[in-house]
Amino acid sequence: MKRTTQYLPHEVIREDRADGTILLRSAHGLGPVADRTGDWLHRWAAEAPERVFLAERHGAGWREESYAAVLEQVRAIASALLSRGMGAQTPIMVISGNGVDHGLLALAAQYVGVPIVPVAEQYALIHGAHNRLVHAVELIRPAMVYTVDAELYAEALALPAMAGIEIVASRTGGRSDLTAFADLLKGDGAADVEAARALVGPDTVGKILMTSGSTSEPKGVLTTQRMMCVNQAQLAATLPFLTVRPPRLVDWLPWNHVFGGSHNFNMMLANGGSLYIDDGKPVKGLFSRTLENLGMVTGTLCFNVPVGFAMLHAALREDAALRRRFFEELDLVFYAGASLPQEIWQGFEAMAMEVKGEVPLMTSSWGLTETAPACILQQEPTDRSGVVGVPVPGVTAKLIPDADGRCEVRVRGPNVMPGYLNDPERTAAAFDAEGYLVTGDAMVFVDPADPSRGLRFDGRISEDFKLLTGTWVRAGQLRMDMLACLAPLAADLVVTGADRDGIGVMIFPDRGALERAGYSAEEDGGALSCPRLVEELRRRLAERARAASGSSTRVERAILCAAPPSMPDGEMTAKGNLNVRRVLDRRADLLARLHGEGDPCVIRV
């Protein structure tokens, strides 16, 4: 299959220790590394001053800000921050989503050493999730809070935790007690911006990112300038096409998450690219906005989660003009968050071949908020989904195998965090005696005889459990397998069976998919009842059970949850991940029904 996108072939160095531990690192070197994100901004403002850097929808078109304009505004805002006496101990919290003003404020803060703290906008918009916002405010203790719209976020701004904090809004709604973002843009000529900028170095904290809280209270990850700058050098080394022509990206991924806010945002800034902020999302009612935006501007790169790619695939299949525009300059298709269904993968390959006679690099990677994020990357072409690749230059992966060849993954490198904010105990627990970050994730080699073939993600060790027989169940990988088996009817699911005699799944159905398929379900004490749907799911589960290798992979029973996972109740994080422990605790009655006998809502195989 023809490919012209440049990439760095896998080449790894493997070291086997006497205790069975494997160290894996790239044989490739790391290129030049910037000291600060502000250095990228200065470079491109000088080399491509009129090129669009940041853009967002404005009326029928786009508000576009060039590199030169962004630098000028960043310096003005930075001077306004300095005039308030702000610095490393006075963080700025952002409670609204992606936007040009948000980007300008973040860059200005980093420019003069003020940590920026973007939190999930759901914490501010959903009444029941305000406890998460309060937790973040109490941990961070910001000197300033920014929101794009004071009226839309009024309830969050009125929380007692916000008392005494300067509130800045792009749209103040006429409130005189708030600071207009336009006032920051006026700057303060008396502030010495250059002196403050000179004090910013690789060890300066550029941002604090909140973890998802899927296993505990959200933690504040200290993200240094070095972490962000090194990670972009690692990406440029492994994906050299990024430096050949300026990339362009139309992207919705939220900036409170490390992937959208550090990986994608900084990828554009580091390489002189253009970031068009997509105000749509891959959910019902908002995806049409994404299609509208792509009808106006398409990217050379495309990042998304699997459900987003599935929706995009369906839309491109029906729209030849959009299909042509989408693929004609595309270098990269990058999925994250879960494995991309193979039929979607192959569908994108077929459409790319139809439009331009070649396939872009289709890939994924692995990393954490604590690693800035990319640590392991599939940097060369592969023909299947689910492979995450090899360590990027500068990172060493420490793999601790079990008897089956599955490896616990730990990592060390310059893109790994120094620790969590004000939490020395959990910081110490995050690293082993050799200084490797303990991730809790598991990997397997694609080919144990050839480590250059890369690694495949194999779930989280903390999610694994034992059946009554003592058999281990790898719940993370099984969950991904079951989602593929039940697609598109299941939006998500929880694998159950700890200390029981068999495996079950609690299914959160995709209501839209059920409607499109003509299923009409009724609630029965927290579960869903629909004879036609039950029979379809039983058929799929039985077919998969016949191919299962044993009790560790054979799902014997399932139940459909009537209510979707609740973010206010802690069942779902702002990133859309399930908090499995919380789901099982809150739905203990359903769990008991699932593993009991005689319940008509339980699907048995």
Coordinates of C-alpha atoms in Angstrom, one line a residue:
M1 CA 0.0 0.0 0.0
K2 CA 1.6 3.3 -1.1
R3 CA 2.8 5.7 1.7
T4 CA 4.9 8.8 1.3
T5 CA 4.5 10.3 4.8
Q6 CA 7.9 10.5 6.4
Y7 CA 8.5 8.5 9.6
L8 CA 11.4 7.2 11.7
P9 CA 11.6 3.4 11.6
H10 CA 11.5 1.5 14.9
E11 CA 15.0 0.8 16.2
V12 CA 15.3 -0.2 19.8
I13 CA 17.9 -1.3 22.3
R14 CA 16.8 -4.1 24.6
E15 CA 18.5 -4.9 27.9
D16 CA 17.5 -8.1 29.8
R17 CA 18.3 -8.2 33.5
A18 CA 18.9 -11.3 35.6
D19 CA 15.6 -10.8 37.5
G20 CA 13.7 -11.0 34.2
T21 CA 13.1 -7.2 34.0
I22 CA 13.4 -5.8 30.5
L23 CA 14.7 -2.3 29.7
L24 CA 13.6 -0.9 26.3
R25 CA 14.8 2.4 24.8
S26 CA 15.1 4.0 21.4
A27 CA 18.3 3.7 19.5
H28 CA 17.6 7.1 17.9
G29 CA 18.9 10.4 19.4
L30 CA 16.8 13.4 20.4
G31 CA 17.1 16.6 18.4
P32 CA 17.3 20.2 19.7
V33 CA 15.1 21.0 22.6
A34 CA 13.6 24.4 23.3
D35 CA 14.0 25.8 26.8
R36 CA 10.5 27.4 27.0
T37 CA 7.3 27.4 25.1
G38 CA 7.8 31.1 24.6
D39 CA 10.9 30.4 22.4
W40 CA 8.6 28.6 19.9
L41 CA 6.4 31.6 19.8
H42 CA 9.3 34.0 19.1
R43 CA 10.7 31.8 16.4
W44 CA 7.5 31.6 14.4
A45 CA 6.6 35.2 14.9
A46 CA 9.9 36.0 13.3
E47 CA 9.9 33.4 10.5
A48 CA 6.2 33.3 9.7
P49 CA 4.6 36.4 11.3
E50 CA 1.4 36.4 9.2
R51 CA 0.7 32.7 9.4
V52 CA -2.4 31.7 11.3
F53 CA -1.6 30.2 14.7
L54 CA -4.9 30.1 16.6
A55 CA -8.4 30.3 15.2
E56 CA -12.0 29.8 16.4
R57 CA -15.4 30.2 14.9
H58 CA -16.7 33.7 14.7
G59 CA -20.1 34.1 13.0
A60 CA -20.0 32.6 9.6
G61 CA -16.2 32.5 9.5
W62 CA -13.2 32.3 11.7
R63 CA -11.4 34.6 14.1
E64 CA -7.8 34.0 13.1
E65 CA -4.8 35.2 15.0
S66 CA -1.4 35.2 13.4
Y67 CA 1.9 34.4 15.1
A68 CA 2.9 38.0 15.2
A69 CA -0.4 39.0 16.7
V70 CA -0.3 36.3 19.2
L71 CA 3.1 37.3 20.4
E72 CA 2.1 40.9 20.8
Q73 CA -1.0 40.0 22.8
V74 CA 0.8 37.4 24.9
R75 CA 3.4 40.1 26.0
A76 CA 0.6 42.5 26.8
I77 CA -1.3 40.0 28.9
A78 CA 2.0 39.0 30.6
S79 CA 2.7 42.5 31.6
A80 CA -0.8 42.8 33.1
L81 CA -0.2 39.6 35.1
L82 CA 3.2 41.0 36.4
S83 CA 1.6 44.3 37.4
R84 CA -0.6 42.2 39.8
G85 CA 2.5 40.7 41.4
M86 CA 1.8 37.3 39.9
G87 CA 4.4 34.6 39.6
A88 CA 5.1 30.9 40.4
Q89 CA 3.0 31.0 43.5
T90 CA -0.1 32.6 42.0
P91 CA -1.6 30.1 39.5
I92 CA -4.4 30.9 37.1
M93 CA -7.3 28.5 36.8
V94 CA -9.3 28.2 33.6
I95 CA -12.8 26.8 34.0
S96 CA -14.2 27.0 30.5
G97 CA -13.3 25.1 27.3
N98 CA -10.9 25.7 24.4
G99 CA -10.8 29.2 22.8
V100 CA -8.4 31.8 21.4
D101 CA -8.5 33.9 24.6
H102 CA -7.9 30.8 26.7
G103 CA -4.8 30.0 24.5
L104 CA -3.5 33.6 24.8
L105 CA -3.8 33.6 28.5
A106 CA -2.1 30.2 28.9
L107 CA 0.8 31.3 26.7
A108 CA 1.1 34.6 28.5
A109 CA 1.2 32.9 31.9
Q110 CA 3.8 30.4 30.8
Y111 CA 5.8 33.3 29.2
V112 CA 6.5 34.9 32.6
G113 CA 6.4 31.8 34.9
V114 CA 2.8 31.8 36.1
P115 CA 1.3 28.3 36.2
I116 CA -1.9 27.8 34.2
V117 CA -4.4 25.3 35.4
P118 CA -7.1 24.3 32.9
V119 CA -9.9 22.2 34.6
A120 CA -12.7 20.3 32.9
E121 CA -15.5 22.7 32.0
Q122 CA -18.0 20.1 33.0
Y123 CA -17.0 20.7 36.7
A124 CA -18.3 24.3 36.3
L125 CA -21.3 23.6 34.1
I126 CA -22.8 20.6 35.8
H127 CA -24.3 21.5 39.2
G128 CA -23.6 18.0 40.6
A129 CA -20.0 18.2 39.6
H130 CA -19.2 21.4 41.5
N131 CA -17.5 19.4 44.3
R132 CA -14.8 18.5 41.8
L133 CA -14.3 22.2 41.0
V134 CA -14.2 23.1 44.7
H135 CA -11.6 20.4 45.2
A136 CA -9.5 21.8 42.4
V137 CA -9.8 25.4 43.7
E138 CA -8.8 24.3 47.3
L139 CA -5.8 22.3 46.0
I140 CA -4.5 25.0 43.5
R141 CA -5.5 28.2 45.4
P142 CA -5.5 30.3 42.2
A143 CA -5.0 34.0 42.3
M144 CA -7.1 34.4 39.1
V145 CA -9.9 32.4 37.5
Y146 CA -10.7 32.8 33.8
T147 CA -14.0 32.0 32.0
V148 CA -15.1 32.8 28.5
D149 CA -18.6 33.7 29.5
A150 CA -19.6 35.0 33.0
E151 CA -23.3 34.4 32.5
L152 CA -22.9 30.8 31.3
Y153 CA -20.6 30.0 34.2
A154 CA -22.4 32.2 36.7
E155 CA -23.3 29.4 39.1
A156 CA -19.7 28.2 39.4
L157 CA -18.4 31.7 39.8
A158 CA -20.8 32.2 42.7
L159 CA -19.4 29.2 44.7
P160 CA -18.0 30.2 48.1
A161 CA -14.7 28.8 47.1
M162 CA -14.3 31.5 44.5
A163 CA -14.5 34.3 47.1
G164 CA -11.5 36.7 47.0
I165 CA -10.3 35.4 43.6
E166 CA -10.0 37.8 40.7
I167 CA -12.4 36.6 38.0
V168 CA -11.6 37.4 34.4
A169 CA -14.1 36.9 31.6
S170 CA -14.1 37.5 27.9
R171 CA -17.8 38.2 28.1
T172 CA -18.6 39.8 31.5
G173 CA -22.3 40.1 31.0
G174 CA -22.0 43.7 32.2
R175 CA -20.8 42.7 35.7
S176 CA -18.6 45.4 37.2
D177 CA -17.1 43.1 39.8
L178 CA -15.3 41.1 37.1
T179 CA -12.2 41.9 35.0
A180 CA -12.8 42.0 31.3
F181 CA -10.2 40.0 29.3
A182 CA -9.9 43.1 27.1
D183 CA -8.4 44.9 30.1
L184 CA -5.6 42.4 30.3
L185 CA -4.9 43.0 26.6
K186 CA -4.2 46.7 27.4
G187 CA -1.1 45.5 29.3
D188 CA 1.0 47.5 31.7
G189 CA 4.0 49.4 30.3
A190 CA 5.7 49.6 33.7
A191 CA 6.1 45.8 34.0
D192 CA 9.5 44.3 33.1
V193 CA 8.4 41.4 30.9
E194 CA 11.8 40.6 29.6
A195 CA 13.3 40.3 33.1
A196 CA 10.4 37.9 34.1
R197 CA 10.8 35.9 30.9
A198 CA 14.6 35.5 31.5
L199 CA 13.8 33.8 34.8
V200 CA 11.7 31.1 33.1
G201 CA 13.7 28.0 32.4
P202 CA 13.3 24.2 31.8
D203 CA 12.4 23.5 35.4
T204 CA 9.8 26.2 35.7
V205 CA 6.3 24.9 36.1
G206 CA 4.3 25.8 33.0
K207 CA 1.0 24.3 33.9
I208 CA -0.7 22.1 36.5
L209 CA -3.0 19.4 35.0
M210 CA -5.6 17.6 37.1
T211 CA -5.7 13.9 36.8
S212 CA -9.1 12.3 35.9
G213 CA -9.8 11.0 39.4
S214 CA -10.8 7.6 38.1
T215 CA -9.1 5.8 41.0
S216 CA -8.8 8.6 43.7
E217 CA -9.3 12.3 44.2
P218 CA -7.8 14.2 41.3
K219 CA -4.1 15.1 41.7
G220 CA -2.3 18.1 40.4
V221 CA 0.5 17.1 38.0
L222 CA 3.3 19.6 37.9
T223 CA 4.1 20.1 34.3
T224 CA 7.4 21.8 33.6
Q225 CA 8.7 23.7 30.6
R226 CA 11.2 20.9 30.1
M227 CA 8.5 18.2 30.0
M228 CA 6.5 20.1 27.3
C229 CA 9.5 21.1 25.2
V230 CA 11.2 17.7 25.3
N231 CA 8.0 15.9 24.4
Q232 CA 7.7 18.0 21.2
A233 CA 11.3 17.3 20.3
Q234 CA 10.6 13.5 20.8
L235 CA 7.5 13.8 18.5
A236 CA 9.5 15.8 15.9
A237 CA 12.2 13.2 15.9
T238 CA 9.8 10.2 15.4
L239 CA 7.4 12.0 13.0
P240 CA 9.8 14.1 10.9
F241 CA 7.0 15.2 8.5
L242 CA 5.9 17.6 11.2
T243 CA 9.0 19.7 10.4
V244 CA 8.8 19.4 6.6
R245 CA 5.7 21.6 6.2
P246 CA 3.7 23.5 8.8
P247 CA 0.9 21.2 10.2
R248 CA -2.7 22.2 10.3
L249 CA -5.2 20.8 12.7
V250 CA -9.0 21.1 13.3
D251 CA -9.4 19.8 16.8
W252 CA -11.9 19.6 19.6
L253 CA -9.9 17.6 22.2
P254 CA -10.1 19.5 25.5
W255 CA -7.2 21.5 26.7
N256 CA -7.7 20.4 30.4
H257 CA -6.5 17.0 29.2
V258 CA -2.8 16.5 28.4
F259 CA -3.4 15.2 24.9
G260 CA -5.4 18.1 23.6
G261 CA -3.8 20.9 25.7
S262 CA -0.1 19.8 25.7
H263 CA 0.4 17.2 22.9
N264 CA -1.8 18.9 20.2
F265 CA -1.6 22.5 21.1
N266 CA 2.2 22.5 21.5
M267 CA 2.6 20.4 18.4
M268 CA 1.2 23.3 16.4
L269 CA 3.2 25.9 18.3
A270 CA 6.5 24.0 18.1
N271 CA 6.3 23.4 14.4
G272 CA 4.8 26.7 13.2
G273 CA 1.4 25.1 12.6
S274 CA -2.2 26.4 12.6
L275 CA -4.7 25.2 15.2
Y276 CA -8.4 25.7 14.2
I277 CA -10.5 25.1 17.3
D278 CA -13.4 22.8 16.6
D279 CA -16.4 23.8 18.7
G280 CA -18.2 20.5 17.8
K281 CA -17.8 17.2 19.5
P282 CA -18.4 13.5 18.6
V283 CA -21.8 13.5 20.4
K284 CA -25.3 13.7 19.2
G285 CA -26.3 17.3 18.4
L286 CA -22.7 18.6 18.2
F287 CA -21.1 16.5 15.6
S288 CA -22.9 18.4 12.8
R289 CA -20.8 21.4 13.9
T290 CA -17.6 19.5 13.4
L291 CA -18.7 18.6 9.9
E292 CA -19.5 22.2 9.2
N293 CA -16.1 23.2 10.4
L294 CA -14.4 20.6 8.3
G295 CA -16.3 21.8 5.3
M296 CA -14.5 25.1 5.8
V297 CA -11.0 24.0 6.9
T298 CA -9.4 20.5 6.9
G299 CA -6.1 19.5 8.5
T300 CA -2.9 17.8 7.6
L301 CA -3.3 15.8 10.9
C302 CA -6.4 14.3 12.5
F303 CA -6.6 13.3 16.2
N304 CA -9.7 11.8 17.7
V305 CA -11.1 9.1 19.9
P306 CA -12.5 6.0 18.3
V307 CA -16.2 7.0 18.6
G308 CA -15.3 10.3 16.9
F309 CA -13.6 8.4 14.0
A310 CA -16.6 6.1 13.7
M311 CA -18.9 9.1 13.3
L312 CA -16.5 10.8 10.9
H313 CA -16.1 7.6 8.9
A314 CA -19.9 7.4 8.4
A315 CA -20.1 11.0 7.4
L316 CA -17.2 10.8 4.9
R317 CA -18.7 7.8 3.3
E318 CA -21.8 9.8 2.5
D319 CA -20.2 13.0 1.3
A320 CA -17.8 12.7 -1.6
A321 CA -16.8 16.4 -1.6
L322 CA -15.9 16.4 2.1
R323 CA -14.1 13.1 1.7
R324 CA -11.9 14.6 -1.0
R325 CA -11.2 17.7 1.1
F326 CA -10.5 15.7 4.2
F327 CA -7.9 13.3 2.7
E328 CA -6.2 15.4 0.0
E329 CA -3.5 16.8 2.4
L330 CA -3.7 14.4 5.3
D331 CA -0.4 13.1 6.7
L332 CA -1.6 11.4 9.9
V333 CA -4.7 9.7 11.4
F334 CA -4.1 9.3 15.2
Y335 CA -6.5 7.6 17.5
A336 CA -6.3 7.6 21.3
G337 CA -8.4 6.6 24.4
A338 CA -9.2 3.1 23.2
S339 CA -8.4 0.8 20.3
L340 CA -9.9 1.8 16.9
P341 CA -12.2 -0.8 15.5
Q342 CA -10.4 -2.6 12.6
E343 CA -13.3 -2.0 10.2
I344 CA -13.0 1.8 10.8
W345 CA -9.3 1.6 10.3
Q346 CA -9.7 -0.3 7.0
G347 CA -12.5 2.1 5.9
F348 CA -10.1 5.1 6.3
E349 CA -7.4 3.3 4.4
A350 CA -9.8 2.6 1.5
M351 CA -11.1 6.2 1.3
A352 CA -7.5 7.6 1.4
M353 CA -6.5 5.3 -1.5
E354 CA -9.6 6.4 -3.4
V355 CA -8.9 10.1 -2.9
K356 CA -5.1 10.3 -3.2
G357 CA -3.8 6.9 -4.0
E358 CA -1.9 6.5 -0.7
V359 CA -2.5 6.0 3.0
P360 CA -1.5 8.5 5.7
L361 CA 0.3 7.2 8.7
M362 CA -2.4 5.6 10.9
T363 CA -1.2 5.3 14.4
S364 CA -1.5 5.7 18.2
S365 CA 0.7 6.1 21.2
W366 CA 0.7 5.6 25.0
G367 CA 1.4 8.0 27.8
L368 CA -0.1 9.7 30.9
T369 CA -0.8 13.1 32.2
E370 CA 2.4 12.5 34.2
T371 CA 4.5 12.0 31.1
A372 CA 3.6 15.1 29.1
P373 CA 2.2 12.7 27.5
A374 CA 3.9 10.7 24.7
C375 CA 6.2 7.9 26.0
I376 CA 5.6 5.1 23.5
L377 CA 4.7 5.7 19.9
Q378 CA 3.9 3.6 16.9
Q379 CA 6.0 5.8 14.6
E380 CA 6.1 3.5 11.6
P381 CA 3.2 2.1 9.5
T382 CA 1.3 -0.9 10.8
D383 CA -1.7 -2.7 9.4
R384 CA -3.8 -3.1 12.5
S385 CA -5.2 -1.2 15.4
G386 CA -4.2 -1.6 19.1
V387 CA -0.4 -1.3 18.7
V388 CA 1.2 1.6 20.6
G389 CA 4.8 1.1 19.4
V390 CA 8.2 1.7 21.0
P391 CA 9.7 4.2 23.4
V392 CA 10.4 7.6 22.0
P393 CA 14.0 8.9 22.1
G394 CA 15.0 9.8 25.7
V395 CA 12.5 7.5 27.4
T396 CA 13.4 4.1 28.9
A397 CA 10.6 1.7 29.5
K398 CA 11.0 -0.8 32.3
L399 CA 9.0 -3.9 31.6
I400 CA 8.3 -6.4 34.4
P401 CA 6.9 -9.6 32.8
D402 CA 4.7 -12.2 34.4
A403 CA 4.6 -15.9 33.6
D404 CA 2.4 -15.2 30.5
G405 CA 4.7 -12.6 29.0
R406 CA 2.5 -9.7 30.0
C407 CA 4.5 -6.8 31.3
E408 CA 3.9 -4.1 33.9
V409 CA 5.2 -0.8 32.4
R410 CA 7.3 1.8 34.2
V411 CA 9.0 4.7 32.5
R412 CA 11.8 7.2 33.1
G413 CA 12.8 10.2 31.0
P414 CA 13.0 14.0 30.8
N415 CA 9.3 14.2 29.9
V416 CA 8.2 12.6 33.2
M417 CA 6.8 14.8 36.0
P418 CA 8.8 15.9 39.1
G419 CA 5.7 15.1 41.2
Y420 CA 2.2 16.1 42.3
L421 CA 1.3 19.5 43.7
N422 CA 1.5 19.6 47.6
D423 CA 1.4 15.8 47.8
P424 CA 4.8 14.4 48.8
E425 CA 3.3 11.0 49.9
R426 CA 1.6 10.2 46.6
T427 CA 4.6 11.6 44.7
A428 CA 6.9 9.2 46.5
A429 CA 4.5 6.3 45.9
A430 CA 4.5 7.2 42.1
F431 CA 8.1 6.2 41.6
D432 CA 10.1 3.0 42.3
A433 CA 13.5 2.8 43.9
E434 CA 15.3 3.5 40.5
G435 CA 13.2 6.6 39.8
Y436 CA 10.8 4.9 37.2
L437 CA 7.2 6.1 37.2
V438 CA 4.9 3.3 38.2
T439 CA 2.1 3.5 35.7
G440 CA -0.1 0.5 36.6
D441 CA -0.5 -0.3 32.9
A442 CA 0.4 -3.5 31.2
M443 CA 1.8 -4.2 27.7
V444 CA 2.6 -7.3 25.6
F445 CA 5.2 -7.5 22.8
V446 CA 3.6 -7.7 19.3
D447 CA 6.4 -10.2 18.6
P448 CA 8.4 -11.4 21.6
A449 CA 11.3 -12.4 19.3
D450 CA 11.5 -8.9 17.7
P451 CA 11.0 -5.9 20.1
S452 CA 11.2 -3.5 17.2
R453 CA 7.7 -4.6 16.2
G454 CA 6.5 -2.7 19.3
L455 CA 4.2 -3.1 22.2
R456 CA 0.4 -3.5 22.5
F457 CA -1.5 -2.1 25.4
D458 CA -3.0 -4.8 27.6
G459 CA -5.1 -3.0 30.2
R460 CA -4.5 -1.7 33.7
I461 CA -3.1 -4.1 36.2
S462 CA -5.2 -2.5 38.9
E463 CA -8.4 -3.5 37.1
D464 CA -7.5 -7.2 37.0
F465 CA -9.2 -9.6 39.4
K466 CA -9.4 -13.3 40.3
L467 CA -12.4 -15.6 40.0
L468 CA -13.3 -17.9 42.8
T469 CA -11.2 -20.6 41.0
G470 CA -8.1 -18.4 41.4
T471 CA -8.1 -17.6 37.7
W472 CA -6.9 -14.1 36.8
V473 CA -9.1 -12.0 34.6
R474 CA -7.4 -9.2 32.6
A475 CA -10.3 -6.9 32.8
G476 CA -8.9 -4.0 30.8
Q477 CA -8.2 -6.0 27.7
L478 CA -11.4 -8.0 28.1
R479 CA -13.4 -4.7 28.3
M480 CA -11.9 -3.6 24.9
D481 CA -12.6 -7.0 23.4
M482 CA -16.2 -6.9 24.6
L483 CA -16.8 -3.3 23.3
A484 CA -15.7 -4.5 19.9
C485 CA -18.0 -7.5 20.2
L486 CA -21.0 -5.4 21.2
A487 CA -20.4 -2.4 18.9
P488 CA -22.3 -0.1 18.3
L489 CA -24.9 -1.1 20.9
A490 CA -22.6 -0.7 23.9
A491 CA -21.3 2.8 24.7
D492 CA -19.2 1.4 27.6
L493 CA -19.2 -1.5 30.0
V494 CA -17.7 -2.8 33.3
V495 CA -16.3 -6.3 33.6
T496 CA -17.4 -8.0 36.8
G497 CA -16.7 -11.3 38.5
A498 CA -14.2 -10.6 41.3
D499 CA -14.4 -13.5 43.8
R500 CA -17.3 -15.1 41.8
D501 CA -17.5 -18.2 39.7
G502 CA -17.8 -16.5 36.3
I503 CA -17.4 -13.2 34.4
G504 CA -20.2 -10.8 33.8
V505 CA -20.5 -7.4 32.1
M506 CA -22.6 -4.4 33.1
I507 CA -23.4 -2.7 29.8
F508 CA -24.1 1.0 29.4
P509 CA -26.0 1.0 26.1
D510 CA -25.6 3.6 23.3
R511 CA -29.2 4.9 23.3
G512 CA -28.8 6.5 19.9
A513 CA -27.6 3.2 18.4
L514 CA -30.5 1.4 20.0
E515 CA -33.0 3.9 18.5
R516 CA -31.4 3.5 15.1
A517 CA -31.6 -0.2 15.3
G518 CA -35.3 -0.1 16.3
Y519 CA -34.9 -1.4 19.9
S520 CA -37.4 -0.1 22.4
A521 CA -36.3 -0.9 26.0
E522 CA -38.2 -0.5 29.3
E523 CA -36.6 0.1 32.7
D524 CA -36.9 -2.6 35.3
G525 CA -35.4 -1.6 38.6
G526 CA -32.3 0.1 37.2
A527 CA -31.9 -2.5 34.4
L528 CA -33.2 -2.4 30.8
S529 CA -35.6 -5.0 29.5
C530 CA -36.1 -5.5 25.8
P531 CA -36.6 -9.1 24.5
R532 CA -35.3 -8.4 20.9
L533 CA -32.2 -6.7 22.2
V534 CA -31.6 -9.4 24.8
E535 CA -31.6 -12.0 22.1
E536 CA -29.2 -10.1 19.9
L537 CA -26.8 -9.6 22.7
R538 CA -27.1 -13.2 23.8
R539 CA -26.3 -14.3 20.2
R540 CA -23.2 -12.1 20.1
L541 CA -22.0 -13.3 23.6
A542 CA -22.6 -16.9 22.7
E543 CA -20.6 -16.6 19.5
R544 CA -17.7 -15.0 21.3
A545 CA -17.9 -17.5 24.2
R546 CA -17.4 -20.4 21.7
A547 CA -14.2 -18.8 20.7
A548 CA -13.0 -18.0 24.2
S549 CA -9.8 -19.6 25.3
G550 CA -11.0 -20.4 28.9
S551 CA -12.8 -19.1 31.9
S552 CA -10.5 -16.0 32.1
T553 CA -12.0 -14.6 28.8
R554 CA -15.4 -16.3 28.7
V555 CA -18.2 -13.8 29.5
E556 CA -21.2 -15.8 30.9
R557 CA -23.7 -13.1 31.7
A558 CA -24.6 -9.5 31.1
I559 CA -27.1 -6.8 32.3
L560 CA -28.1 -3.5 30.6
C561 CA -27.9 -0.5 32.9
A562 CA -30.9 1.9 32.5
A563 CA -29.1 5.0 33.7
P564 CA -25.9 6.3 32.1
P565 CA -22.8 6.7 34.2
S566 CA -23.1 9.8 36.3
M567 CA -20.3 12.4 36.5
P568 CA -21.8 14.2 39.5
D569 CA -21.8 10.9 41.4
G570 CA -18.2 10.1 40.4
E571 CA -19.0 7.2 38.0
M572 CA -17.5 9.0 35.1
T573 CA -14.5 11.4 34.9
A574 CA -14.4 14.6 32.8
K575 CA -12.3 12.7 30.3
G576 CA -15.2 10.2 29.8
N577 CA -13.5 7.4 31.6
L578 CA -15.4 5.1 33.9
N579 CA -14.5 5.0 37.6
V580 CA -15.1 1.2 37.8
R581 CA -15.0 1.1 41.6
R582 CA -17.6 3.8 42.0
V583 CA -19.9 2.2 39.4
L584 CA -19.8 -1.1 41.2
D585 CA -20.4 0.6 44.6
R586 CA -23.3 2.7 43.4
R587 CA -24.9 -0.2 41.5
A588 CA -24.3 -2.9 44.0
D589 CA -27.9 -4.1 43.6
L590 CA -27.5 -4.5 39.8
L591 CA -24.2 -6.4 40.4
A592 CA -26.0 -8.7 42.8
R593 CA -28.7 -9.3 40.2
L594 CA -26.1 -9.9 37.5
H595 CA -24.4 -12.7 39.4
G596 CA -27.6 -14.1 41.0
E597 CA -30.2 -16.5 39.6
G598 CA -33.6 -16.2 38.0
D599 CA -33.5 -12.5 37.0
P600 CA -35.2 -12.0 33.6
C601 CA -33.1 -9.0 32.8
V602 CA -29.8 -10.9 33.0
I603 CA -28.5 -12.2 29.7
R604 CA -27.0 -15.7 30.2
V605 CA -24.9 -17.6 27.8

